[in-house]
Tab-separated table of C-alpha atoms and ligand atoms in Angstrom:
chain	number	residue	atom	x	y	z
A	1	UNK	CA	-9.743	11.829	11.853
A	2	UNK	CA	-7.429	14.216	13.571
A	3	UNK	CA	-3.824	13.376	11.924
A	4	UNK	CA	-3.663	11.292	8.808
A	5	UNK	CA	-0.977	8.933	8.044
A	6	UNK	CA	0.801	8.679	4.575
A	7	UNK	CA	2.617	5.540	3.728
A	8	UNK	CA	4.752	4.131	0.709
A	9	UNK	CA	7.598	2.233	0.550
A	10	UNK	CA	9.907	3.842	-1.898
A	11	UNK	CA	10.984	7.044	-1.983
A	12	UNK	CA	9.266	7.417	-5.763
A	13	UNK	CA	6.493	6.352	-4.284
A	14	UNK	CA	5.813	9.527	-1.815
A	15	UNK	CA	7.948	12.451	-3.669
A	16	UNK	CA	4.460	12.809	-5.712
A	17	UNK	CA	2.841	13.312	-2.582
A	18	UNK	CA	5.508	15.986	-1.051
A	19	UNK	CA	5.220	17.998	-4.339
A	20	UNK	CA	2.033	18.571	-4.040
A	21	UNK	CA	1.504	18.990	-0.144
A	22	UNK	CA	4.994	21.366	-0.025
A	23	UNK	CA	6.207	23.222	3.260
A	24	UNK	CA	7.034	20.026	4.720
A	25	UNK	CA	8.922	19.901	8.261
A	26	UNK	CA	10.757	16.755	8.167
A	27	UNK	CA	11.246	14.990	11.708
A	28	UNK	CA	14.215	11.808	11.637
A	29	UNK	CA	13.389	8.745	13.594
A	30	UNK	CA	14.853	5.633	13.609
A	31	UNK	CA	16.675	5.838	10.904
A	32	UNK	CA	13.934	7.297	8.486
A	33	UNK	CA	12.556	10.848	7.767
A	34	UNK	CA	8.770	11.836	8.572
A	35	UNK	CA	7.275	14.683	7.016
A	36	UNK	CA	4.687	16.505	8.629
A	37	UNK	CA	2.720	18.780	6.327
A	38	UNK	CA	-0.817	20.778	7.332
A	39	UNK	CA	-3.008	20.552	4.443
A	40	UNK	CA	-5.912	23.137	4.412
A	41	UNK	CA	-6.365	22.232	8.142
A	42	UNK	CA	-5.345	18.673	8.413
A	43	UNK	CA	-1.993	17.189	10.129
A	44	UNK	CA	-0.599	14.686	7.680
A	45	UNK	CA	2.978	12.865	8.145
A	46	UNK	CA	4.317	11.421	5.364
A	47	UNK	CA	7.031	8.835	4.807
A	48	UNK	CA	8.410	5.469	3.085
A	49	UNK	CA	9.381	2.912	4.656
A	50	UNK	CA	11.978	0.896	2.825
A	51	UNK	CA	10.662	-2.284	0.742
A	52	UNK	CA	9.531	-5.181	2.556
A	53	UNK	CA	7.206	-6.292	5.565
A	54	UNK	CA	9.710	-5.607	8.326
A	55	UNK	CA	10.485	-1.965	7.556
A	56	UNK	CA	6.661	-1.322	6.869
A	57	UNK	CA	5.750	-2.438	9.923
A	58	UNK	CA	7.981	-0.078	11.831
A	59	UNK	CA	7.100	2.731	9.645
A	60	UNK	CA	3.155	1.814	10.498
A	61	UNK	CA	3.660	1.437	14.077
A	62	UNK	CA	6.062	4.782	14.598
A	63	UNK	CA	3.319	6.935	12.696
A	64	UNK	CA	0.826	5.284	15.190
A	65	UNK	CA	2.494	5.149	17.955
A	66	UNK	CA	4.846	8.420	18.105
A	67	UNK	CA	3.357	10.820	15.917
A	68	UNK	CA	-0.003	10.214	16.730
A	69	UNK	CA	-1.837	9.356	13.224
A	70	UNK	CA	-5.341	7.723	13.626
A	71	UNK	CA	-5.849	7.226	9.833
A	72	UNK	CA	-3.525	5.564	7.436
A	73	UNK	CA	-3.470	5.576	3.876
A	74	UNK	CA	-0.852	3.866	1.793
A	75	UNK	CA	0.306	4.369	-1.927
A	76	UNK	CA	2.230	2.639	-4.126
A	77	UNK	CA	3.119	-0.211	-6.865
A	78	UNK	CA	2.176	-3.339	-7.369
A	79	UNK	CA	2.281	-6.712	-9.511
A	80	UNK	CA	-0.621	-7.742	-11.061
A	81	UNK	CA	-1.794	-11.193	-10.950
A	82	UNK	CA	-5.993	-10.544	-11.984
A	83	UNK	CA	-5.671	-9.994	-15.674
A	84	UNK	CA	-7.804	-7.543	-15.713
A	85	UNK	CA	-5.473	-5.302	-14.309
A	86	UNK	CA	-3.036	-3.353	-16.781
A	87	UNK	CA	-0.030	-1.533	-16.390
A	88	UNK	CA	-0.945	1.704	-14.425
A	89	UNK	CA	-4.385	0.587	-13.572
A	90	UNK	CA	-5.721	1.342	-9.499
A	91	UNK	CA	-6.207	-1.286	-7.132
A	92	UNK	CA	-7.788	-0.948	-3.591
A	93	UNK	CA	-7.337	-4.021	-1.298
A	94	UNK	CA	-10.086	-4.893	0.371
A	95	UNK	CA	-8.249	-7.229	2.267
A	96	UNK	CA	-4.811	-8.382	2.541
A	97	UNK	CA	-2.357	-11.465	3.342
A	98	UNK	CA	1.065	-12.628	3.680
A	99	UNK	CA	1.769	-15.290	0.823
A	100	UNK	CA	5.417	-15.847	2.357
A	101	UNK	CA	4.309	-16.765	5.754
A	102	UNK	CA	4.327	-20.696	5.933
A	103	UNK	CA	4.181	-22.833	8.774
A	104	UNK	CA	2.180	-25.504	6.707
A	105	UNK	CA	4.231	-28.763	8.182
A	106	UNK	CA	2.236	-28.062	11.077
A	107	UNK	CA	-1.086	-28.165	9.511
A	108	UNK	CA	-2.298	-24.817	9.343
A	109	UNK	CA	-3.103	-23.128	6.241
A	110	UNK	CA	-0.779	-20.798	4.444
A	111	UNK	CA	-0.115	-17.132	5.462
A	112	UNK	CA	-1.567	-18.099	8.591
A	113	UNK	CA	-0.203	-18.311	12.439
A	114	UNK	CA	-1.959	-18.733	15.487
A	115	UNK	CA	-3.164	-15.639	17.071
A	116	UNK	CA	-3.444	-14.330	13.534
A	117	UNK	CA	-5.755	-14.484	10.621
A	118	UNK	CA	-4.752	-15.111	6.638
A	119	UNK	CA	-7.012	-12.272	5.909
A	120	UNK	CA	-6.590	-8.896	7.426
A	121	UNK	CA	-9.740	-6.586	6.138
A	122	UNK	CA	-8.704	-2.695	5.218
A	123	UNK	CA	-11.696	0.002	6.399
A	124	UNK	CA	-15.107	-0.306	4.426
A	125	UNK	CA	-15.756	3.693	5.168
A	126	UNK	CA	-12.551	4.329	3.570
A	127	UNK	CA	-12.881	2.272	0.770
A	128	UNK	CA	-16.879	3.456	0.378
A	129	UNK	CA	-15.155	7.353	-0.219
A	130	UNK	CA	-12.031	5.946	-2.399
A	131	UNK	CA	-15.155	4.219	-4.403
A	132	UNK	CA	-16.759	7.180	-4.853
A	133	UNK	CA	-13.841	9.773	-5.693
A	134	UNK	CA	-13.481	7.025	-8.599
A	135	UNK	CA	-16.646	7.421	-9.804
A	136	UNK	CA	-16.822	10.866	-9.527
A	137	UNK	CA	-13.575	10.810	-11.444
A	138	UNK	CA	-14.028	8.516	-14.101
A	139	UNK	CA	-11.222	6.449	-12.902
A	140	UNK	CA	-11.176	2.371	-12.870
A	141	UNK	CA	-10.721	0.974	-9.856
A	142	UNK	CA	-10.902	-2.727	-8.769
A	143	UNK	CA	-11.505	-3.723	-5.278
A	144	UNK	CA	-9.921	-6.872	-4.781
A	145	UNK	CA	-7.069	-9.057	-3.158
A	146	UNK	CA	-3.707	-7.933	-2.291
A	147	UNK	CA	-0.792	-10.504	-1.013
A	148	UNK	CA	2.551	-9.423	0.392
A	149	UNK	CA	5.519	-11.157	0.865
A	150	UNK	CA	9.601	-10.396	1.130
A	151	UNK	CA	9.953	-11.180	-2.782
A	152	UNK	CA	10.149	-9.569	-5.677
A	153	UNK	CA	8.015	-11.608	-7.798
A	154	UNK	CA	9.071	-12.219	-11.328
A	155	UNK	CA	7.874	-15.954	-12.699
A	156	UNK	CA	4.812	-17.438	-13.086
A	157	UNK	CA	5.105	-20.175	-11.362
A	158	UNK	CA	5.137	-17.728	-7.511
A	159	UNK	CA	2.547	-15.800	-8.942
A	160	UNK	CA	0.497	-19.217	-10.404
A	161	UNK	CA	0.593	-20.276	-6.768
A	162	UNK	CA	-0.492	-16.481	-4.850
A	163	UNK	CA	-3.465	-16.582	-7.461
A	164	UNK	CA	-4.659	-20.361	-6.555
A	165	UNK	CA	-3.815	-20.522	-2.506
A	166	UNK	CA	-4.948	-16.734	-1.834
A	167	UNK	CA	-7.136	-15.441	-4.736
A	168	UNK	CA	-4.731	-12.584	-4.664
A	169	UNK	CA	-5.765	-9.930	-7.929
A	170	UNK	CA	-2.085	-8.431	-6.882
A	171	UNK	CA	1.038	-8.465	-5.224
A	172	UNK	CA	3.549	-6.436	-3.619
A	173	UNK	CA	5.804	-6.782	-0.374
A	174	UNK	CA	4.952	-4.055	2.054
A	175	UNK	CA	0.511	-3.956	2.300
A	176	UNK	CA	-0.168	-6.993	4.585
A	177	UNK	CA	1.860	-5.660	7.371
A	178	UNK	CA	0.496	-2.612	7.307
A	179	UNK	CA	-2.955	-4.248	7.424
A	180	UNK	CA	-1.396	-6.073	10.571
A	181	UNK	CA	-0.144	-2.944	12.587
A	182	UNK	CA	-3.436	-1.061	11.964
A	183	UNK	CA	-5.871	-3.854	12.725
A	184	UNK	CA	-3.970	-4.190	16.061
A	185	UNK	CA	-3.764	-0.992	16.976
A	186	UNK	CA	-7.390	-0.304	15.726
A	187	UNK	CA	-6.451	2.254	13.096
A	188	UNK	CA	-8.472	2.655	10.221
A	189	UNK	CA	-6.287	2.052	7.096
A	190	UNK	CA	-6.449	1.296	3.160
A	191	UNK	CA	-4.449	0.240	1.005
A	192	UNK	CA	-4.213	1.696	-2.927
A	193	UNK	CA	-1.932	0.628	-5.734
A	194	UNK	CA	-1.170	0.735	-9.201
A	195	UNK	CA	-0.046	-1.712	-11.091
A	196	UNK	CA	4.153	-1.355	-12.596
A	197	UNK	CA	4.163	-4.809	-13.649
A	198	UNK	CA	2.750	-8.257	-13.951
A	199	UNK	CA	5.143	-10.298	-11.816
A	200	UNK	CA	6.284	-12.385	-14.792
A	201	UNK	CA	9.637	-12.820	-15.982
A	202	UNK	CA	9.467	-9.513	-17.835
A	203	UNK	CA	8.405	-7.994	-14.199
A	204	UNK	CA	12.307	-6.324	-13.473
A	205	UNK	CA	12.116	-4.847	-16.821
A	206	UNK	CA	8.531	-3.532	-16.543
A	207	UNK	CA	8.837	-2.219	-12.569
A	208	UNK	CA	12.077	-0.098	-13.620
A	209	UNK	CA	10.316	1.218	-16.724
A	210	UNK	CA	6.863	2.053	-14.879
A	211	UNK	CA	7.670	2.759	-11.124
A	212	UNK	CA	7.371	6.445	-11.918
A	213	UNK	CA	4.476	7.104	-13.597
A	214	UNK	CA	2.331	4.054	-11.739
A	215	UNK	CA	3.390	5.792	-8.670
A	216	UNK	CA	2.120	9.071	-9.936
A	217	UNK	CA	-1.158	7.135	-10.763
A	218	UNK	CA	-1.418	6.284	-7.289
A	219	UNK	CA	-0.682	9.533	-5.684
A	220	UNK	CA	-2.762	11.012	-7.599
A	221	UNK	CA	-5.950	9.411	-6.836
A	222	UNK	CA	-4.746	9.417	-3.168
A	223	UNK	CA	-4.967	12.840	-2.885
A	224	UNK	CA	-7.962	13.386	-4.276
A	225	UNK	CA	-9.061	10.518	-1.954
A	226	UNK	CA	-7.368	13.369	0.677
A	227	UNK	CA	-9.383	15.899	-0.441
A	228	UNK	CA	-12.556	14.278	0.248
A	229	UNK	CA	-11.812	13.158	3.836
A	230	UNK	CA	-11.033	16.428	4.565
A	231	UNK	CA	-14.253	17.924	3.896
B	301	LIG	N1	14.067	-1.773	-7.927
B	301	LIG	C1	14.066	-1.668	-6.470
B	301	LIG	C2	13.374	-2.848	-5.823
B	301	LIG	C3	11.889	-2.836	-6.032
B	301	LIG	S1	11.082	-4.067	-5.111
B	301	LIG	C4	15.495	-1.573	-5.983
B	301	LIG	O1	16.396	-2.051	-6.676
B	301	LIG	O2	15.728	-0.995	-4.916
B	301	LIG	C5	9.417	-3.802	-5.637
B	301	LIG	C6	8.610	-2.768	-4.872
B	301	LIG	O3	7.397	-2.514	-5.564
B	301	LIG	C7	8.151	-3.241	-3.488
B	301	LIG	O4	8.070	-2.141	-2.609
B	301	LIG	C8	6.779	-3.887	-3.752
B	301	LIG	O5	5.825	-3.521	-2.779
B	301	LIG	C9	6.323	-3.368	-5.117
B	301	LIG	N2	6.173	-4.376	-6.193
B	301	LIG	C10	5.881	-4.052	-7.471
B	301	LIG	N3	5.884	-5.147	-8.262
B	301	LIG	C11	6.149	-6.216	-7.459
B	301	LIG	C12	6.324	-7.623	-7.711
B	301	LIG	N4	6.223	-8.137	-8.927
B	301	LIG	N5	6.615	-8.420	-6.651
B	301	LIG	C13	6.732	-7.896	-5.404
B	301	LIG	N6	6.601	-6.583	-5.120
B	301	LIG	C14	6.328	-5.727	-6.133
């Protein structure tokens, strides 16, 4: 790893991050800011995207592509559908697919199109260290499913149908095409969230109430996650 890649989507998601990494030099791109920080030896650029799959994608591929990152890590929120997951609790996605993508009346399964795969698998190396910060921690962390789509999901009936097509544990609207980008472009990537809500009809209420400190939750594993792929 020679220049590590920091994703979220919202801006709550990341100003965790910035706090603790300070002296940033913020670049502007394409409409967004990217901030480069050197932590104890290691290039890092930060940044959030914007919600949803298109703006993720560009914010992926520019960190990639422009600024060189060969390792991406992304933090943020989700919606739980496992119920084992609770309000703040960690979530690693072990692999990840697009629940909105749907060209079923021709026969193929959903969240898939050809040339693509429903699935998109985030790095077992990366995952093996996040596993291992957590036990080393004490914290809980589930390995599981994550789907993304261009919704905000809030009834039970959306999520009813994520948990039986995909097996999805959670949900959120910005991790599958990052998974995308990264498997394309052969960059080692994960994907870490923690839970703001349970994508129910309570799941506005919950997500404005929780953003903050789930992000925090996040972050805050993520950089100890930093830590040890920096040593
Ligand atoms: N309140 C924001 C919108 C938040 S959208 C605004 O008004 O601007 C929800 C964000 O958190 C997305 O980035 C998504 O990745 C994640 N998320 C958390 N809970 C979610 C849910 N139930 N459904 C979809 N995405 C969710």
């Amino acid at each position: 790893m020679t220049k590590l890649a920091i994703m979220g989507a919202m801006e709550e998601e990341i100003e965790p991050l910035l706090s603790h990494f300070k002296d940033v030099n913020i670049v502007e791109f394409a409409n967004n800011k990217y901030y480069e920080v050197n932590y104890n030896g290691l290039d890092i650029v930060i940044a959030y995207s914007k919600i949803g799959k298109v703006f993720a994608s560009l914010t992926a591929t520019t960190m990639i592509e422009k600024f060189g990152c060969d390792t991406l890590l992304f933090s943020g929120v989700a919606g739980a559908i496992n119920p084992k997951l609770q309000i703040g609790d960690l979530i690693i996605a072990d692999k990840l697919c697009q629940h909105d993508l749907d060209i079923t009346a021709f026969g193929h399964p959903n969240g898939f199109v050809p040339g693509g795969s429903v699935f998109v698998e985030t790095s077992k190396e990366l995952r093996d260290v996040a596993t291992q910060v957590a036990n080393e921690n004490d914290l809980k962390v589930i390995v599981g499913t994550i789907a993304t789509g261009d919704q905000f999901v809030h009834s039970t009936e959306r999520k009813n149908f994520i948990e039986s097509t995909f097996k999805a544990d959670a949900l959120e609207m910005e991790g599958a095409s990052v998974a995308v980008v990264c498997d394309a472009l052969d960059i080692p990537f994960f994907v870490l969230r923690a839970i703001s809500d349970s994508a129910d009809m309570d799941a506005g209420f919950d997500f404005d109430e929780f953003l903050k400190s789930s992000a925090v939750n996040s972050a805050n594993y993520l950089i100890k996650i930093v830590e040890k792929l920096n040593k």
